[in-house]
Short mmCIF file of C-alpha atoms in Angstrom, two decimals:
data_model
loop_
_atom_site.label_atom_id
_atom_site.label_comp_id
_atom_site.label_asym_id
_atom_site.label_seq_id
_atom_site.Cartn_x
_atom_site.Cartn_y
_atom_site.Cartn_z
CA MET A 10 33.75 -49.31 21.79
CA PHE A 11 31.33 -50.41 19.75
CA ASN A 12 28.05 -52.28 20.46
CA SER A 13 26.97 -55.91 19.28
CA SER A 14 25.35 -56.24 15.90
CA THR A 15 23.07 -58.46 14.85
CA TYR A 16 23.94 -58.02 11.18
CA SER A 17 27.33 -59.37 11.25
CA ASP A 18 28.72 -57.17 7.65
CA LEU A 19 26.90 -54.21 8.72
CA PRO A 20 29.34 -51.64 10.57
CA PRO A 21 28.59 -51.62 14.87
CA LEU A 22 26.23 -48.92 16.60
CA PRO A 23 29.09 -46.54 18.74
CA THR A 24 27.79 -47.11 22.37
CA TYR A 25 26.51 -43.36 23.75
CA HIS A 26 26.40 -41.59 27.79
CA LEU A 27 23.70 -39.85 27.98
CA THR A 28 23.65 -36.66 30.05
CA PRO A 29 20.53 -34.05 30.91
CA LEU A 30 20.17 -31.73 28.18
CA PRO A 31 20.48 -27.84 29.72
CA PRO A 32 17.47 -25.88 29.70
CA LEU A 33 17.23 -23.37 26.74
CA VAL A 34 16.57 -20.73 29.73
CA ALA A 35 18.99 -21.48 32.52
CA PRO A 36 17.54 -21.62 35.08
CA ILE A 37 13.43 -22.28 33.68
CA PRO A 38 12.94 -25.87 32.96
CA ASP A 39 12.54 -26.79 29.30
CA LYS A 40 8.64 -28.16 30.32
CA LEU A 41 7.98 -24.89 32.34
CA PHE A 42 9.20 -22.41 29.67
CA THR A 43 7.43 -24.65 26.88
CA LEU A 44 5.14 -23.35 28.82
CA LEU A 45 5.14 -20.24 29.22
CA LEU A 46 6.71 -19.42 26.27
CA PRO A 47 3.35 -19.63 24.22
CA ILE A 48 1.55 -17.13 26.46
CA ALA A 49 4.53 -14.86 26.26
CA ALA A 50 4.15 -14.91 22.62
CA TYR A 51 0.48 -14.43 22.20
CA TRP A 52 0.66 -11.52 24.36
CA ILE A 53 3.46 -9.80 22.84
CA LEU A 54 2.20 -9.96 19.81
CA SER A 55 -1.02 -8.84 20.35
CA MET A 56 0.29 -6.11 22.52
CA PHE A 57 2.56 -5.33 19.16
CA PHE A 58 -0.95 -5.39 16.61
CA HIS A 59 -3.05 -3.41 19.46
CA TRP A 60 0.08 -0.44 19.59
CA VAL A 61 0.07 -0.76 15.62
CA ASP A 62 -3.40 0.11 15.96
CA VAL A 63 -3.49 2.55 19.12
CA LYS A 64 -0.91 4.33 17.38
CA ASP A 65 -2.41 4.09 13.34
CA TYR A 66 1.20 2.83 12.31
CA PHE A 67 -0.42 1.03 8.64
CA SER A 68 -3.51 2.17 8.43
CA ARG A 69 -3.32 1.71 4.34
CA TYR A 70 -2.95 -2.43 5.60
CA ARG A 71 -6.22 -2.16 8.26
CA LEU A 72 -9.38 -4.75 6.77
CA HIS A 73 -11.48 -2.61 8.99
CA THR A 74 -11.40 0.74 10.85
CA PRO A 75 -11.64 1.94 14.44
CA ALA A 76 -14.91 3.27 14.27
CA GLU A 77 -15.83 -1.28 13.35
CA VAL A 78 -13.86 -2.21 16.32
CA LEU A 79 -16.06 -0.22 17.92
CA LYS A 80 -19.10 -0.33 16.77
CA ARG A 81 -19.22 -3.92 15.20
CA ASN A 82 -18.44 -6.13 17.75
CA HIS A 83 -20.35 -7.29 20.38
CA VAL A 84 -17.77 -8.00 23.25
CA SER A 85 -16.07 -5.73 25.43
CA ARG A 86 -12.54 -6.11 25.56
CA TRP A 87 -12.07 -6.61 29.21
CA GLU A 88 -14.30 -9.33 28.66
CA VAL A 89 -12.44 -10.67 26.00
CA ILE A 90 -8.80 -10.67 27.82
CA ARG A 91 -10.71 -12.24 30.23
CA ASP A 92 -12.04 -15.27 28.68
CA VAL A 93 -8.71 -15.45 27.04
CA LEU A 94 -7.05 -15.65 30.46
CA ILE A 95 -9.67 -18.29 31.20
CA GLN A 96 -8.79 -20.33 28.31
CA GLN A 97 -4.73 -20.06 28.95
CA VAL A 98 -5.11 -21.11 32.46
CA VAL A 99 -6.88 -24.56 31.31
CA GLN A 100 -3.79 -24.91 28.71
CA THR A 101 -2.09 -24.75 31.42
CA VAL A 102 -3.56 -27.40 33.77
CA VAL A 103 -3.19 -29.66 30.16
CA GLY A 104 -0.07 -28.66 29.15
CA THR A 105 1.44 -29.36 32.45
CA LEU A 106 -0.17 -33.28 32.72
CA LEU A 107 1.12 -34.15 29.09
CA GLY A 108 4.43 -32.70 30.91
CA MET A 109 4.10 -35.62 33.07
CA THR A 110 3.81 -38.08 30.53
CA GLU A 111 7.18 -36.89 28.42
CA PRO A 112 10.44 -37.98 29.76
CA ASP A 113 13.45 -35.46 30.40
CA ASP A 114 15.66 -34.39 26.92
CA PHE A 115 18.96 -36.03 27.33
CA PHE A 116 22.33 -35.86 25.41
CA GLY A 117 24.95 -37.73 24.46
CA LYS A 118 22.88 -40.12 21.33
CA GLU A 119 23.13 -38.35 18.57
CA GLU A 120 25.73 -39.81 16.85
CA HIS A 121 24.48 -43.24 17.62
CA ASP A 122 21.34 -42.13 16.49
CA VAL A 123 22.77 -41.03 13.29
CA ALA A 124 25.00 -44.63 13.08
CA VAL A 125 21.37 -46.11 13.89
CA TRP A 126 20.13 -43.82 10.33
CA ALA A 127 23.62 -44.71 8.49
CA ARG A 128 22.62 -48.10 8.46
CA ARG A 129 19.35 -47.98 7.02
CA VAL A 130 20.81 -46.25 4.31
CA ARG A 131 23.24 -50.06 3.86
CA ILE A 132 20.77 -52.03 4.23
CA THR A 133 17.90 -49.64 1.74
CA GLN A 134 21.23 -50.74 -0.92
CA ARG A 135 20.54 -54.43 -1.07
CA ALA A 136 17.30 -54.07 -2.73
CA ILE A 137 19.43 -51.63 -5.40
CA PRO A 138 20.34 -55.24 -7.96
CA GLY A 139 17.23 -56.48 -7.79
CA LEU A 140 15.21 -53.88 -8.99
CA LEU A 141 17.86 -52.74 -11.70
CA SER A 142 17.83 -56.74 -12.01
CA LEU A 143 14.35 -55.66 -13.04
CA VAL A 144 15.49 -53.39 -16.78
CA GLY A 145 18.22 -55.94 -17.32
CA LEU A 146 21.37 -54.45 -15.85
CA ASN A 147 23.57 -56.72 -14.64
CA THR A 148 24.85 -54.93 -11.16
CA ASN A 149 27.68 -57.25 -9.94
CA GLY A 150 29.15 -57.11 -13.67
CA LEU A 151 29.36 -53.40 -13.49
CA ALA A 152 30.13 -52.71 -9.98
CA LYS A 153 33.11 -55.42 -11.35
CA SER A 154 34.38 -52.85 -13.82
CA MET A 155 33.63 -49.62 -11.52
CA VAL A 156 35.14 -50.56 -8.39
CA GLY A 157 39.19 -49.22 -9.73
CA SER A 158 37.73 -45.44 -10.53
CA TYR A 159 34.34 -45.10 -8.64
CA PRO A 160 34.25 -47.51 -5.60
CA MET A 161 31.00 -45.88 -3.74
CA LEU A 162 29.33 -45.87 -6.77
CA ALA A 163 30.24 -49.46 -7.37
CA GLY A 164 29.36 -50.79 -3.66
CA ALA A 165 26.99 -48.94 -3.99
CA LEU A 166 25.64 -51.40 -7.06
CA ALA A 167 26.89 -54.40 -5.14
CA GLY A 168 24.02 -53.48 -2.52
CA GLY A 169 25.65 -52.33 0.04
CA SER A 170 29.49 -54.41 -0.07
CA TYR A 171 32.40 -51.91 0.77
CA SER A 172 34.66 -54.33 1.21
CA SER A 173 37.60 -51.85 1.66
CA LEU A 174 35.47 -49.68 4.05
CA THR A 175 36.83 -50.70 7.14
CA LYS A 176 38.48 -50.07 10.46
CA SER A 177 40.28 -51.08 13.48
CA ILE A 178 39.21 -51.23 17.14
CA VAL A 179 39.40 -52.20 20.15
CA THR A 180 37.35 -54.87 22.72
CA ASP A 181 36.97 -54.75 25.67
CA ALA A 182 38.79 -57.66 26.18
CA GLY A 183 41.68 -55.49 24.91
CA ARG A 184 41.83 -57.24 21.70
CA THR A 185 42.38 -55.05 18.56
CA ILE A 186 40.14 -55.68 15.56
CA THR A 187 39.01 -54.66 12.08
CA ILE A 188 35.35 -54.11 11.78
CA PRO A 189 32.89 -52.74 8.60
CA ALA A 190 32.88 -48.85 8.64
CA PHE A 191 30.31 -46.28 6.83
CA ALA A 192 30.75 -44.38 3.56
CA GLY A 193 31.18 -40.95 4.13
CA TRP A 194 28.20 -40.21 1.53
CA GLU A 195 26.14 -42.05 4.10
CA ILE A 196 26.48 -40.91 6.96
CA MET A 197 26.33 -37.44 5.33
CA VAL A 198 22.87 -38.79 4.21
CA ALA A 199 22.11 -40.34 7.26
CA LYS A 200 22.35 -36.84 8.77
CA ALA A 201 20.44 -34.95 6.65
CA LEU A 202 17.56 -37.51 7.41
CA TYR A 203 18.08 -37.23 11.80
CA TRP A 204 18.37 -33.62 11.70
CA TYR A 205 16.51 -32.59 9.24
CA LEU A 206 14.37 -34.81 7.53
CA VAL A 207 13.27 -36.71 10.56
CA PRO A 208 11.62 -33.30 11.79
CA ALA A 209 10.33 -31.87 9.02
CA LEU A 210 7.83 -34.66 9.06
CA GLN A 211 7.24 -34.53 12.13
CA PHE A 212 6.31 -30.48 11.95
CA SER A 213 4.37 -31.35 8.70
CA LEU A 214 2.38 -34.32 10.61
CA ALA A 215 1.53 -32.09 13.25
CA ILE A 216 0.28 -29.29 11.03
CA LEU A 217 -1.67 -32.13 9.18
CA VAL A 218 -3.33 -32.92 12.60
CA VAL A 219 -4.38 -29.76 13.70
CA ASP A 220 -5.81 -28.93 10.54
CA THR A 221 -8.21 -31.58 10.87
CA TRP A 222 -8.90 -31.42 14.21
CA GLN A 223 -9.38 -27.93 14.04
CA TYR A 224 -11.26 -28.30 10.30
CA PHE A 225 -13.85 -30.26 10.88
CA LEU A 226 -14.62 -29.78 14.81
CA HIS A 227 -14.88 -25.68 13.50
CA ARG A 228 -17.26 -26.70 11.07
CA ALA A 229 -18.99 -29.13 13.18
CA MET A 230 -19.80 -26.37 15.59
CA HIS A 231 -20.75 -23.92 13.00
CA MET A 232 -23.10 -26.88 11.56
CA ASN A 233 -25.15 -27.44 14.47
CA LYS A 234 -27.04 -25.22 16.02
CA TRP A 235 -26.18 -26.30 19.44
CA LEU A 236 -22.89 -26.73 19.11
CA TYR A 237 -22.89 -23.11 18.02
CA THR A 238 -25.23 -21.19 20.30
CA THR A 239 -24.44 -23.35 23.16
CA PHE A 240 -20.41 -22.75 22.77
CA HIS A 241 -18.90 -20.76 18.95
CA SER A 242 -21.19 -18.12 19.27
CA ARG A 243 -18.69 -16.44 21.72
CA HIS A 244 -15.88 -16.23 19.12
CA HIS A 245 -18.32 -14.67 16.96
CA ARG A 246 -19.47 -11.64 18.80
CA LEU A 247 -16.71 -10.22 17.06
CA TYR A 248 -17.59 -9.61 14.14
CA VAL A 249 -13.70 -7.19 13.40
CA PRO A 250 -11.19 -9.27 14.56
CA TYR A 251 -7.97 -8.43 16.39
CA ALA A 252 -4.84 -9.92 18.02
CA PHE A 253 -5.94 -10.43 21.14
CA GLY A 254 -9.22 -11.88 20.33
CA ALA A 255 -7.78 -14.54 18.56
CA LEU A 256 -8.16 -16.89 21.43
CA TYR A 257 -11.67 -15.72 22.70
CA ASN A 258 -13.69 -18.64 22.82
CA HIS A 259 -15.70 -20.62 25.43
CA PRO A 260 -13.45 -21.96 28.15
CA PHE A 261 -14.99 -25.89 26.69
CA GLU A 262 -14.74 -25.11 22.47
CA GLY A 263 -11.03 -23.72 23.98
CA PHE A 264 -10.31 -26.61 25.39
CA LEU A 265 -11.45 -28.99 22.70
CA LEU A 266 -11.12 -27.22 19.41
CA ASP A 267 -6.92 -25.20 20.00
CA THR A 268 -5.56 -27.29 22.98
CA LEU A 269 -6.23 -30.45 22.52
CA GLY A 270 -5.96 -30.86 19.15
CA ALA A 271 -2.50 -29.07 19.90
CA SER A 272 -1.61 -31.60 22.54
CA ILE A 273 -2.70 -35.05 19.67
CA ALA A 274 -0.88 -33.67 17.42
CA PHE A 275 2.35 -33.45 19.60
CA LYS A 276 2.06 -37.08 21.11
CA LEU A 277 0.85 -38.61 17.28
CA ALA A 278 4.35 -36.48 15.85
CA GLY A 279 6.40 -37.79 18.79
CA MET A 280 8.39 -34.51 18.94
CA SER A 281 10.53 -33.80 21.83
CA THR A 282 9.55 -31.39 24.13
CA ARG A 283 12.01 -28.72 22.92
CA GLN A 284 9.90 -29.41 18.95
CA GLY A 285 7.07 -28.77 21.53
CA MET A 286 7.66 -25.34 22.52
CA TRP A 287 8.45 -24.45 18.81
CA PHE A 288 4.95 -26.24 17.60
CA PHE A 289 2.93 -24.49 20.48
CA THR A 290 4.60 -21.25 19.90
CA GLY A 291 4.43 -21.47 16.72
CA SER A 292 0.86 -22.25 16.00
CA THR A 293 -0.22 -20.05 19.08
CA ILE A 294 1.71 -16.48 16.57
CA LYS A 295 -0.12 -18.17 13.41
CA THR A 296 -3.76 -18.14 15.17
CA VAL A 297 -3.01 -14.55 16.25
CA ASP A 298 -1.62 -13.20 12.82
CA ASP A 299 -4.72 -14.67 11.51
CA HIS A 300 -6.66 -12.37 13.56
CA CYS A 301 -4.66 -9.12 13.66
CA GLY A 302 -6.77 -7.54 11.57
CA TYR A 303 -4.24 -6.23 9.19
CA ALA A 304 -3.36 -7.57 5.93
CA LEU A 305 0.49 -6.59 5.99
CA PRO A 306 1.92 -6.84 2.37
CA PHE A 307 6.08 -7.66 4.47
CA ASP A 308 4.53 -9.56 7.15
CA PRO A 309 5.87 -13.59 6.06
CA LEU A 310 3.31 -15.11 7.84
CA GLN A 311 0.32 -13.95 5.33
CA HIS A 312 2.31 -14.81 2.49
CA ILE A 313 3.49 -18.97 2.67
CA THR A 314 0.20 -19.79 2.83
CA SER A 315 -3.87 -18.44 1.93
CA ASN A 316 -5.16 -18.82 5.18
CA ASN A 317 -4.25 -15.84 6.18
CA ALA A 318 -6.10 -12.68 7.85
CA GLY A 319 -8.18 -11.32 5.76
CA TYR A 320 -8.99 -14.95 4.39
CA HIS A 321 -10.03 -15.72 8.59
CA ASP A 322 -11.28 -12.54 8.51
CA ILE A 323 -14.20 -13.23 6.04
CA HIS A 324 -15.19 -15.72 8.07
CA HIS A 325 -16.34 -13.51 10.95
CA GLN A 326 -18.90 -11.52 8.24
CA SER A 327 -22.31 -12.25 9.21
CA TRP A 328 -22.64 -13.42 5.30
CA GLY A 329 -19.24 -15.74 5.61
CA ILE A 330 -19.03 -17.28 8.70
CA LYS A 331 -20.37 -20.60 7.27
CA THR A 332 -17.01 -20.68 5.29
CA ASN A 333 -12.76 -20.35 5.33
CA PHE A 334 -13.57 -22.74 8.33
CA SER A 335 -9.86 -23.73 8.19
CA GLN A 336 -7.63 -23.04 10.29
CA PRO A 337 -4.41 -22.13 11.01
CA PHE A 338 -2.03 -23.31 8.68
CA PHE A 339 -3.73 -23.98 5.10
CA THR A 340 -6.37 -24.18 3.11
CA PHE A 341 -6.64 -27.77 2.00
CA TRP A 342 -9.75 -28.85 3.71
CA ASP A 343 -11.59 -25.76 2.55
CA ARG A 344 -10.81 -26.44 -0.93
CA VAL A 345 -11.50 -30.59 -0.90
CA LEU A 346 -14.98 -29.73 0.51
CA GLY A 347 -15.45 -26.64 -0.83
CA THR A 348 -16.22 -24.78 1.67
CA VAL A 349 -14.11 -21.50 0.67
CA TRP A 350 -15.80 -17.93 0.30
CA THR A 351 -16.73 -18.14 -3.52
CA GLY A 352 -18.62 -14.79 -3.76
CA GLY A 353 -15.49 -13.47 -5.46
CA ASP A 354 -14.73 -9.20 -4.78
CA VAL A 355 -15.95 -8.65 -1.30
CA SER A 356 -14.30 -4.89 -1.25
CA ALA A 357 -17.74 -3.45 -1.51
CA ARG A 358 -19.02 -4.98 1.04
CA TYR A 359 -16.22 -4.26 3.57
CA GLU A 360 -16.04 -0.19 2.08
CA ARG A 361 -20.16 -0.43 2.85
CA ALA A 362 -19.53 -1.37 6.66
CA ARG A 363 -16.37 1.64 6.58
CA ILE A 364 -18.91 3.92 5.73
CA ALA A 365 -21.97 3.22 8.30
CA ALA A 366 -19.78 2.37 11.16
CA GLN A 367 -17.53 5.86 11.20
CA ARG A 368 -21.49 7.49 10.36
CA LYS A 369 -22.47 5.64 13.40
CA VAL A 370 -19.76 7.28 15.58
CA ASP A 371 -20.49 10.97 14.27
CA GLN A 372 -23.73 10.77 14.85
CA GLU A 373 -23.48 9.56 18.59
CA SER A 374 -20.72 12.57 18.98
CA GLY A 375 -22.40 15.20 17.27
CA PRO A 376 -24.29 16.44 14.01
CA VAL A 377 -22.68 15.16 11.16
CA THR A 378 -21.08 17.37 9.07
CA ALA A 379 -19.20 17.04 5.80
CA SER A 380 -15.82 17.60 7.36
CA ILE A 381 -15.00 14.60 10.16
CA THR A 382 -12.51 15.45 13.07
CA HIS A 383 -14.55 13.60 15.94
CA LEU A 384 -11.55 12.11 18.43
CA ASP A 385 -12.07 9.53 20.56
CA SER A 386 -9.63 9.47 23.14
CA ASP A 387 -10.40 6.14 24.73
CA ASN A 388 -10.90 3.92 21.96
CA GLY A 389 -7.99 5.66 20.00
CA LEU A 390 -9.99 6.26 17.06
CA ASP A 391 -9.16 9.37 14.51
CA SER A 392 -12.59 9.81 12.76
CA LYS A 393 -11.07 12.69 9.89
CA MET A 394 -8.99 10.06 8.48
CA TYR A 395 -11.45 8.62 6.72
CA GLN A 396 -12.86 11.52 5.56
CA ASP A 397 -11.69 11.02 2.43
CA VAL A 398 -13.62 7.60 2.40
CA ILE A 399 -16.85 9.34 2.17
CA GLU A 400 -15.96 12.01 -0.88
CA ASN A 401 -14.30 10.39 -2.54
CA ALA A 402 -17.18 7.68 -2.71
CA GLY A 403 -18.51 7.00 -6.07
CA ASP A 404 -22.17 5.38 -6.43
CA LEU A 405 -22.28 1.45 -6.52
CA SER A 406 -24.92 1.83 -9.20
CA TYR A 407 -22.55 3.40 -11.50
CA MET A 408 -19.21 1.19 -10.68
CA PRO A 409 -18.01 -1.97 -13.00
CA GLN A 410 -19.54 -4.82 -12.05
CA ARG A 411 -15.51 -6.40 -11.62
CA VAL A 412 -15.75 -4.18 -8.37
CA GLN A 413 -19.49 -3.50 -7.63
CA GLN A 414 -20.33 -6.61 -5.19
CA PRO A 415 -23.76 -7.24 -5.40
CA ALA A 416 -25.59 -7.72 -2.03
CA ALA A 417 -26.91 -11.04 -3.00
CA PRO A 418 -24.22 -13.19 -4.46
CA GLY A 419 -25.25 -15.34 -6.87
CA GLY A 420 -25.20 -19.51 -7.13
CA LYS A 421 -23.39 -21.06 -4.57
CA ALA A 422 -22.02 -17.84 -3.08
CA SER A 423 -25.61 -16.98 -2.44
CA GLN A 424 -25.75 -19.93 -0.77
CA GLN A 425 -23.10 -19.47 1.64
CA ALA A 426 -24.28 -16.50 3.00
CA ALA A 427 -27.90 -17.35 3.46
CA SER A 428 -26.25 -19.92 5.13
CA SER A 429 -24.12 -17.87 7.51
CA ARG A 430 -27.34 -15.25 8.32
CA GLN A 431 -29.44 -18.34 9.20
CA ARG A 432 -26.58 -19.26 11.54
CA ILE A 433 -26.41 -15.70 13.40
CA LEU A 434 -30.35 -15.76 13.35
CA ASP A 435 -30.44 -18.67 15.18
CA ASP A 436 -27.90 -17.22 18.09
CA LYS A 437 -30.59 -15.10 19.42
CA ARG A 438 -28.82 -14.81 23.41
CA ASN A 439 -26.50 -12.79 20.89
CA GLY A 440 -28.10 -10.12 18.77
CA GLY A 441 -30.16 -12.86 16.45
CA VAL A 442 -32.33 -10.68 13.86
CA ARG A 443 -30.80 -7.60 15.50
CA VAL A 444 -27.55 -8.05 14.02
CA LEU A 445 -28.75 -8.68 10.61
CA VAL A 446 -31.56 -5.57 10.65
CA GLU A 447 -28.27 -3.32 11.91
CA GLU A 448 -26.02 -4.70 9.55
CA ALA A 449 -29.51 -4.01 6.99
CA GLU A 450 -29.43 -0.18 8.18
CA GLU A 451 -25.70 0.39 7.92
CA GLU A 452 -25.76 -1.02 3.80
CA ARG A 453 -28.38 1.07 3.23
CA GLU A 454 -27.50 4.04 5.09
CA ALA A 455 -23.93 3.71 3.15
CA ARG A 456 -25.48 3.94 -0.07
CA ARG A 457 -27.03 6.87 0.81
CA THR A 458 -23.86 8.35 1.70
CA LEU A 459 -22.43 6.79 -1.83
CA ARG A 460 -24.41 8.24 -3.08
CA LYS A 461 -24.89 11.92 -1.94
CA SER A 462 -21.02 11.92 -2.73
CA THR A 463 -21.27 11.00 -6.73
CA ARG A 464 -24.35 13.76 -6.74
CA ARG A 465 -21.53 16.72 -5.12
CA LYS A 466 -18.75 15.32 -6.94
CA THR A 467 -20.82 16.12 -10.49
CA GLY A 468 -18.54 16.57 -13.03
CA SER A 469 -15.39 14.77 -12.08
CA SER A 470 -14.33 12.07 -14.50
CA THR A 471 -12.79 9.50 -11.93
CA PRO A 472 -16.09 9.01 -9.87
CA GLN A 473 -16.06 4.68 -10.70
CA THR A 474 -11.62 4.35 -10.95
CA ASP A 475 -11.22 6.13 -7.25
CA SER A 476 -13.97 5.19 -5.45
CA LEU A 477 -12.91 2.18 -3.72
CA LYS A 478 -9.62 1.96 -5.13
CA GLY A 479 -7.60 1.81 -1.99
CA LEU A 480 -9.79 -0.86 0.19
CA ARG A 481 -10.24 -3.22 -2.99
CA ASP A 482 -6.14 -2.78 -3.88
CA ARG A 483 -5.91 -3.77 0.20
CA VAL A 484 -8.50 -6.65 -0.38
CA THR A 485 -7.48 -7.98 -3.49
CA GLY A 486 -4.43 -7.62 -3.39
CA SER A 487 -1.57 -7.85 -0.21
CA MET A 488 -5.16 -8.68 1.96
CA HIS A 489 -5.54 -12.17 -0.20
CA GLY A 490 -1.80 -13.51 -0.25
CA ARG A 491 -0.30 -14.52 -3.46
CA THR A 492 -3.53 -14.91 -5.56
CA GLY A 493 -5.62 -12.12 -6.98
CA GLY A 494 -9.76 -12.55 -6.35
CA ILE A 495 -10.87 -12.85 -2.56
CA ILE A 496 -7.97 -14.17 -0.63
CA GLY A 497 -6.33 -17.85 -1.77
CA MET A 498 -9.24 -17.72 -4.91
CA GLU A 499 -8.54 -16.78 -8.69
CA SER A 500 -11.38 -14.17 -8.84
CA SER A 501 -13.17 -16.36 -12.21
CA ARG A 502 -14.27 -18.10 -8.63
#
C-alpha cells in the first residue's frame, strides 16, 4: 500500500509499520545503556593505561616519568577518583533527564525514509534544464536524442522525467493502477544519503558544537582570574596528566564544560539514542586518550587529528597553560584565534623536568649516587630505568640551537609563557608562587646535573647528539602527530 502524493508525477511513498527497536544489549534499555557505556569506557580505558603505567610496557613513549607523576602533581590519586565519580554522577543525572525528552526508538520506517530522500533527488533534477540552459544547452533536444540509448541520463536531462519508469499496485478498493517509480540510481543515491551522509553530517555538527563550546568556555576559565581560581584550577593540579584524571574537575565545571556541552551538541545534531550512545562514548574515549600521558605511534586517535596527548600536555605545563585550549577533537579554534603554543621544540623543557623530578625522588629515598636503584613499590616507580637519562645527558649550553629550548622563548611565545605563569601565580590556593619557585629550582638543579654529566663524559665525541635524542624523537615525532616541530605545527612557527 502507498500513501497518496501531493505531486502527481512523483512516485508515492510506501506505508510503514513502526516496531519498538530491541535493545542493543538485552535486557538493558538503550537509554540506560547510553548512560552506562561512556562511564564503562572511561574506566576500562583508564585502567588499561594505568596497567601500562604500572607494568612500564611503553616507557619509551611516555611523556613524563613516574617520578614526575609523583613529585609534580598537587593532588592525590584518591582525590582524583573521588571528583571523577562525582562528575559521573552529575553526568548520569543530566543524561537521565535528557533521555526523558527523547522519544523511544522504532524501526520499520527505513524504506519510507529512503523513498523521501529519493523524492528529493527527483525534485532536485528539475533544476537541471534551467542550469544547463545558462550555458546554452538545449536539454530537451539532448534528452530526446539519448532516450533510446541512455534512458536514465535522458530522464535526468529532462528534469527528472522518466515516463518509462512505472509499476502496478493494488489500491485499498482492489483496483490495479499504474504509478511512477524511482530509477535504480535514485534509490542508490537516496540510501547513501540516508544511511551515510546524513549521519556523518550529524556527527560532524556535534563535533563542531562540542569543540566550539569547550574552546570558548575553557579559554574563558583561563582568561578570567575568578573563574580560574574558583573552578578550573582544580583540573590543573595535574601538571602531569594521567588517564583516569581526564575528568578530574570542579563539579560545576564538569557539568558546564563537558556534560552540558555534549548534551547541547546531541540535541542540535538531531541524533537518535543510539547515535548519542556512540557520540558520548567516543567523546569520552578521546578525552581519556588526550590525558593518557603517552605518545603512542600506533594509537589511531593520536593521528586522526593533531589534537592529541602531546598537544594537550603542553597546556598542563606552567609555561603553556594559556595555550592549546582546544578539546577534545580538533585544533581549529586554536589556529584561527592564535592560541597554539608557538615556543617551538619543547623537548629540553621536558628533559629538565624529568631529571629534576627523578633527583627529588632519589634525595628523599637516600643519598644520590651515580647508580640509581631506588624502587618505590607503592607507586610502581623504578628509578633505574632513568639512569641513562643523567649519564648520557649533555650540557644544554653546548647543544645545537635546534635542540636547545631557551628558558624564555622570544616573541609571542614569551608572552604566552608569561601569561601562563601569571595564571599560576593567581592561583594561591593551589600553590601560587611556590609552584614556580619549585620549577625554577628544578630547572637549576637539572642544569647542574647536565653540566656535571658532561664533565664526567669528557672525551666523548657525541655528547650533543646523544643527550636528548630519545625524548626529542618522542616529542617531535610520535608525540606530535603527523607533523614536525611542536604538536600539530611546523617547527618554523
